[in-house]
């Protein structure tokens, strides 16, 4: 039995089918506190390239609250992909989540495995510049 099989039995709301994604899309990551691979990936994502993500949906994993966020991500190069972020949010942050909300995220262009992370440290001016670049490219 794979991790995906166990996850679909324990948390059907976090299965690939309920998230509306295909078999190549990553599942919910192992707990970063217990998995060295997850800790390494999260560290790489924190220093990844900035992009903009439109929140599609989110699911609470536990009451920490640890959530899985799904984004439609657009990069400065015009690459579009569905991204998944596994984040620990405060109750305040959790109550502010709304589908359609645009948030800065970071991704790893060398890997492109659909994992992203919220870019909480992103400079507002840099995010605005990225937003302007994307808007300009869309108009042309």
PDB file of N, CA and C in Angstrom, residues 12 14-21:
ATOM      1  N   UNK A  12      -9.925  11.336   2.562  1.00  0.00           N
ATOM      2  CA  UNK A  12     -10.379  11.378   1.171  1.00  0.00           C
ATOM      3  C   UNK A  12     -10.435  12.796   0.602  1.00  0.00           C
ATOM      4  N   UNK A  14      -8.168  14.896   0.799  1.00  0.00           N
ATOM      5  CA  UNK A  14      -6.826  15.257   0.346  1.00  0.00           C
ATOM      6  C   UNK A  14      -6.321  14.323  -0.756  1.00  0.00           C
ATOM      7  N   UNK A  15      -7.183  13.469  -1.277  1.00  0.00           N
ATOM      8  CA  UNK A  15      -6.766  12.575  -2.354  1.00  0.00           C
ATOM      9  C   UNK A  15      -6.592  13.379  -3.638  1.00  0.00           C
ATOM     10  N   UNK A  16      -5.846  12.825  -4.578  1.00  0.00           N
ATOM     11  CA  UNK A  16      -5.645  13.504  -5.866  1.00  0.00           C
ATOM     12  C   UNK A  16      -6.983  13.748  -6.565  1.00  0.00           C
ATOM     13  N   UNK A  17      -7.891  12.777  -6.475  1.00  0.00           N
ATOM     14  CA  UNK A  17      -9.198  12.920  -7.128  1.00  0.00           C
ATOM     15  C   UNK A  17      -9.991  14.076  -6.544  1.00  0.00           C
ATOM     16  N   UNK A  18     -10.015  14.198  -5.209  1.00  0.00           N
ATOM     17  CA  UNK A  18     -10.799  15.277  -4.601  1.00  0.00           C
ATOM     18  C   UNK A  18     -10.154  16.639  -4.826  1.00  0.00           C
ATOM     19  N   UNK A  19      -8.818  16.652  -4.987  1.00  0.00           N
ATOM     20  CA  UNK A  19      -8.131  17.914  -5.287  1.00  0.00           C
ATOM     21  C   UNK A  19      -8.244  18.261  -6.765  1.00  0.00           C
ATOM     22  N   UNK A  20      -8.692  17.305  -7.583  1.00  0.00           N
ATOM     23  CA  UNK A  20      -8.889  17.563  -9.004  1.00  0.00           C
ATOM     24  C   UNK A  20      -7.592  17.619  -9.790  1.00  0.00           C
ATOM     25  N   UNK A  21      -6.631  16.792  -9.409  1.00  0.00           N
ATOM     26  CA  UNK A  21      -5.341  16.784 -10.098  1.00  0.00           C
ATOM     27  C   UNK A  21      -5.032  15.375 -10.578  1.00  0.00           C
TER      28      UNK A  21
END
